[in-house]
GROMACS .gro file of C-alpha atoms in nm:
model
  187
    1UNK     CA    1   5.770  19.774  14.710
    2UNK     CA    2   5.832  19.402  14.680
    3UNK     CA    3   5.458  19.333  14.701
    4UNK     CA    4   5.391  19.509  14.366
    5UNK     CA    5   5.617  19.279  14.169
    6UNK     CA    6   5.384  18.971  14.187
    7UNK     CA    7   5.095  19.196  14.079
    8UNK     CA    8   5.291  19.317  13.774
    9UNK     CA    9   5.383  18.957  13.684
   10UNK     CA   10   5.019  18.848  13.720
   11UNK     CA   11   4.896  19.138  13.500
   12UNK     CA   12   5.165  19.063  13.239
   13UNK     CA   13   5.078  18.693  13.224
   14UNK     CA   14   4.705  18.774  13.204
   15UNK     CA   15   4.768  19.019  12.920
   16UNK     CA   16   4.976  18.760  12.729
   17UNK     CA   17   4.706  18.493  12.776
   18UNK     CA   18   4.433  18.729  12.649
   19UNK     CA   19   4.653  18.827  12.354
   20UNK     CA   20   4.724  18.460  12.273
   21UNK     CA   21   4.353  18.376  12.296
   22UNK     CA   22   4.266  18.667  12.065
   23UNK     CA   23   4.526  18.561  11.806
   24UNK     CA   24   4.398  18.201  11.823
   25UNK     CA   25   4.038  18.316  11.765
   26UNK     CA   26   4.140  18.531  11.467
   27UNK     CA   27   4.332  18.240  11.313
   28UNK     CA   28   4.036  18.005  11.370
   29UNK     CA   29   3.798  18.252  11.210
   30UNK     CA   30   4.006  18.296  10.895
   31UNK     CA   31   4.079  17.924  10.855
   32UNK     CA   32   3.781  17.722  10.981
   33UNK     CA   33   3.497  17.948  11.080
   34UNK     CA   34   3.495  18.196  10.791
   35UNK     CA   35   3.152  18.172  10.626
   36UNK     CA   36   3.157  18.017  10.279
   37UNK     CA   37   2.890  18.050  10.012
   38UNK     CA   38   2.655  17.753   9.978
   39UNK     CA   39   2.662  17.571   9.647
   40UNK     CA   40   2.330  17.524   9.472
   41UNK     CA   41   2.292  17.265   9.199
   42UNK     CA   42   1.980  17.211   8.996
   43UNK     CA   43   1.949  16.832   9.012
   44UNK     CA   44   1.630  16.822   8.810
   45UNK     CA   45   1.432  17.090   8.637
   46UNK     CA   46   1.155  16.908   8.461
   47UNK     CA   47   0.876  17.026   8.241
   48UNK     CA   48   0.587  16.846   8.410
   49UNK     CA   49   0.308  16.987   8.199
   50UNK     CA   50   0.265  17.225   7.909
   51UNK     CA   51  -0.062  17.308   7.740
   52UNK     CA   52  -0.069  17.555   7.455
   53UNK     CA   53  -0.361  17.658   7.236
   54UNK     CA   54  -0.428  17.953   7.007
   55UNK     CA   55  -0.797  17.918   6.924
   56UNK     CA   56  -1.051  18.036   7.036
   57UNK     CA   57  -0.850  18.200   7.317
   58UNK     CA   58  -0.475  18.195   7.375
   59UNK     CA   59  -0.423  17.938   7.648
   60UNK     CA   60  -0.095  17.842   7.815
   61UNK     CA   61  -0.024  17.644   8.128
   62UNK     CA   62   0.333  17.549   8.220
   63UNK     CA   63   0.427  17.348   8.529
   64UNK     CA   64   0.796  17.314   8.618
   65UNK     CA   65   0.927  17.069   8.874
   66UNK     CA   66   1.239  17.195   9.050
   67UNK     CA   67   1.474  16.982   9.257
   68UNK     CA   68   1.770  17.172   9.400
   69UNK     CA   69   2.062  17.031   9.596
   70UNK     CA   70   2.205  17.282   9.844
   71UNK     CA   71   2.551  17.201   9.980
   72UNK     CA   72   2.663  17.372  10.300
   73UNK     CA   73   3.047  17.387  10.313
   74UNK     CA   74   3.048  17.564  10.651
   75UNK     CA   75   3.116  17.420  10.996
   76UNK     CA   76   2.784  17.569  11.105
   77UNK     CA   77   2.436  17.432  11.039
   78UNK     CA   78   2.164  17.647  10.880
   79UNK     CA   79   1.800  17.619  10.987
   80UNK     CA   80   1.561  17.814  10.766
   81UNK     CA   81   1.193  17.900  10.779
   82UNK     CA   82   0.922  17.880  10.514
   83UNK     CA   83   0.981  18.106  10.218
   84UNK     CA   84   0.867  18.173   9.864
   85UNK     CA   85   1.054  18.142   9.537
   86UNK     CA   86   0.961  18.366   9.247
   87UNK     CA   87   0.990  18.291   8.877
   88UNK     CA   88   1.033  18.571   8.624
   89UNK     CA   89   1.001  18.570   8.247
   90UNK     CA   90   1.197  18.853   8.090
   91UNK     CA   91   1.176  19.058   8.411
   92UNK     CA   92   0.803  19.004   8.478
   93UNK     CA   93   0.692  18.786   8.770
   94UNK     CA   94   0.500  18.490   8.632
   95UNK     CA   95   0.501  18.238   8.918
   96UNK     CA   96   0.543  18.186   9.290
   97UNK     CA   97   0.635  17.865   9.465
   98UNK     CA   98   0.654  17.776   9.834
   99UNK     CA   99   0.988  17.666   9.981
  100UNK     CA  100   0.926  17.452  10.290
  101UNK     CA  101   1.132  17.503  10.605
  102UNK     CA  102   1.432  17.281  10.661
  103UNK     CA  103   1.778  17.240  10.806
  104UNK     CA  104   2.112  17.193  10.636
  105UNK     CA  105   2.367  17.023  10.858
  106UNK     CA  106   2.721  17.150  10.893
  107UNK     CA  107   2.914  17.039  10.583
  108UNK     CA  108   2.599  16.860  10.469
  109UNK     CA  109   2.348  16.889  10.188
  110UNK     CA  110   1.972  16.927  10.156
  111UNK     CA  111   1.735  16.852   9.867
  112UNK     CA  112   1.457  17.103   9.804
  113UNK     CA  113   1.182  17.009   9.562
  114UNK     CA  114   0.890  17.223   9.458
  115UNK     CA  115   0.649  17.278   9.171
  116UNK     CA  116   0.610  17.606   8.989
  117UNK     CA  117   0.285  17.675   8.804
  118UNK     CA  118   0.338  17.963   8.564
  119UNK     CA  119   0.063  18.225   8.524
  120UNK     CA  120  -0.023  18.219   8.154
  121UNK     CA  121  -0.171  18.569   8.129
  122UNK     CA  122   0.150  18.742   8.234
  123UNK     CA  123   0.357  18.516   8.013
  124UNK     CA  124   0.151  18.550   7.694
  125UNK     CA  125   0.117  18.929   7.720
  126UNK     CA  126   0.496  18.974   7.729
  127UNK     CA  127   0.612  19.121   7.393
  128UNK     CA  128   0.903  18.872   7.373
  129UNK     CA  129   0.687  18.564   7.422
  130UNK     CA  130   0.590  18.479   7.062
  131UNK     CA  131   0.941  18.552   6.937
  132UNK     CA  132   1.079  18.307   7.195
  133UNK     CA  133   0.819  18.046   7.098
  134UNK     CA  134   0.926  18.076   6.734
  135UNK     CA  135   1.292  18.043   6.838
  136UNK     CA  136   1.199  17.729   7.035
  137UNK     CA  137   1.296  17.825   7.390
  138UNK     CA  138   1.167  18.020   7.689
  139UNK     CA  139   1.396  18.199   7.934
  140UNK     CA  140   1.308  18.217   8.304
  141UNK     CA  141   1.480  18.346   8.614
  142UNK     CA  142   1.404  18.197   8.955
  143UNK     CA  143   1.488  18.396   9.267
  144UNK     CA  144   1.444  18.289   9.628
  145UNK     CA  145   1.555  18.437   9.958
  146UNK     CA  146   1.557  18.216  10.264
  147UNK     CA  147   1.619  18.352  10.612
  148UNK     CA  148   1.712  18.149  10.914
  149UNK     CA  149   1.962  18.089  11.191
  150UNK     CA  150   2.317  17.963  11.168
  151UNK     CA  151   2.423  17.741  11.458
  152UNK     CA  152   2.788  17.690  11.537
  153UNK     CA  153   2.854  17.380  11.747
  154UNK     CA  154   2.503  17.417  11.892
  155UNK     CA  155   2.621  17.709  12.105
  156UNK     CA  156   2.657  18.023  11.898
  157UNK     CA  157   2.354  18.122  11.687
  158UNK     CA  158   2.307  18.421  11.459
  159UNK     CA  159   2.072  18.522  11.178
  160UNK     CA  160   2.158  18.476  10.812
  161UNK     CA  161   1.990  18.512  10.475
  162UNK     CA  162   2.064  18.297  10.173
  163UNK     CA  163   1.959  18.414   9.828
  164UNK     CA  164   1.961  18.197   9.516
  165UNK     CA  165   1.918  18.300   9.155
  166UNK     CA  166   1.876  18.047   8.873
  167UNK     CA  167   1.872  18.112   8.500
  168UNK     CA  168   1.644  17.851   8.338
  169UNK     CA  169   1.603  17.780   7.966
  170UNK     CA  170   1.311  17.561   7.856
  171UNK     CA  171   1.358  17.418   7.507
  172UNK     CA  172   1.029  17.366   7.323
  173UNK     CA  173   0.846  17.148   7.249
  174UNK     CA  174   0.913  16.918   7.544
  175UNK     CA  175   1.289  16.942   7.510
  176UNK     CA  176   1.553  16.959   7.782
  177UNK     CA  177   1.555  17.221   8.056
  178UNK     CA  178   1.892  17.384   8.124
  179UNK     CA  179   1.970  17.584   8.436
  180UNK     CA  180   2.255  17.769   8.605
  181UNK     CA  181   2.229  17.874   8.970
  182UNK     CA  182   2.423  18.117   9.189
  183UNK     CA  183   2.384  18.177   9.561
  184UNK     CA  184   2.502  18.413   9.831
  185UNK     CA  185   2.475  18.437  10.210
  186UNK     CA  186   2.438  18.755  10.413
  187UNK     CA  187   2.499  18.758  10.788
   0.00000   0.00000   0.00000
C-alpha cells in the first residue's frame, strides 16, 4: 500500500503543473496574443489624371494613386500574397487594382501603393454620375481582401484574411481627395 502514495503524489503534481500551464496560456492569450485589428490609414489618395469631354462622345478617364499605411499592432507578423482591390462607384464596380504581396512585421507597418484606373463606361452610365458632377464630388468605395499567414515567434503559423474598406470622396475639379478606411481580420 505504501508504494501507491508516491504515484498519487506524482499524479497530483503533474495535474497541478498542467493546470498552471493552462491558466498561464489563457492569461497570455487574453493579454498579449489576442489578435487585434490592423489600422489602415490613407496616407495619400491623389488624383493623378482626369480627362473629361462631352463632345462628340462622352469621354472620362480617372486615375487615382493610393498609398495606404497598414499598422500591425499584433505580436505576430502577417505575410500576404498577391491580391486585387476593387473600386466601386455607387455600388457598381468601376476599377480593379493589383495589390502586390508583402509582409508586415510584428508591431510594424507597411506601405502599399497602387494606381487605380477607373473604367469610364461604367462610371458615366450610372444614373447618379451627372448629378454628382454638378454637385462637384464623386463618391467611391474601395474594397480589398488579402489572405496570408500569421507567424507567431516564427514557430506557430495559421491562415488569416484581412479585409479593408475605404470610402473615398473626390472633389472636382482637381480638388482634395478625402478618405476613411476600416479594416478587419478573420482567422
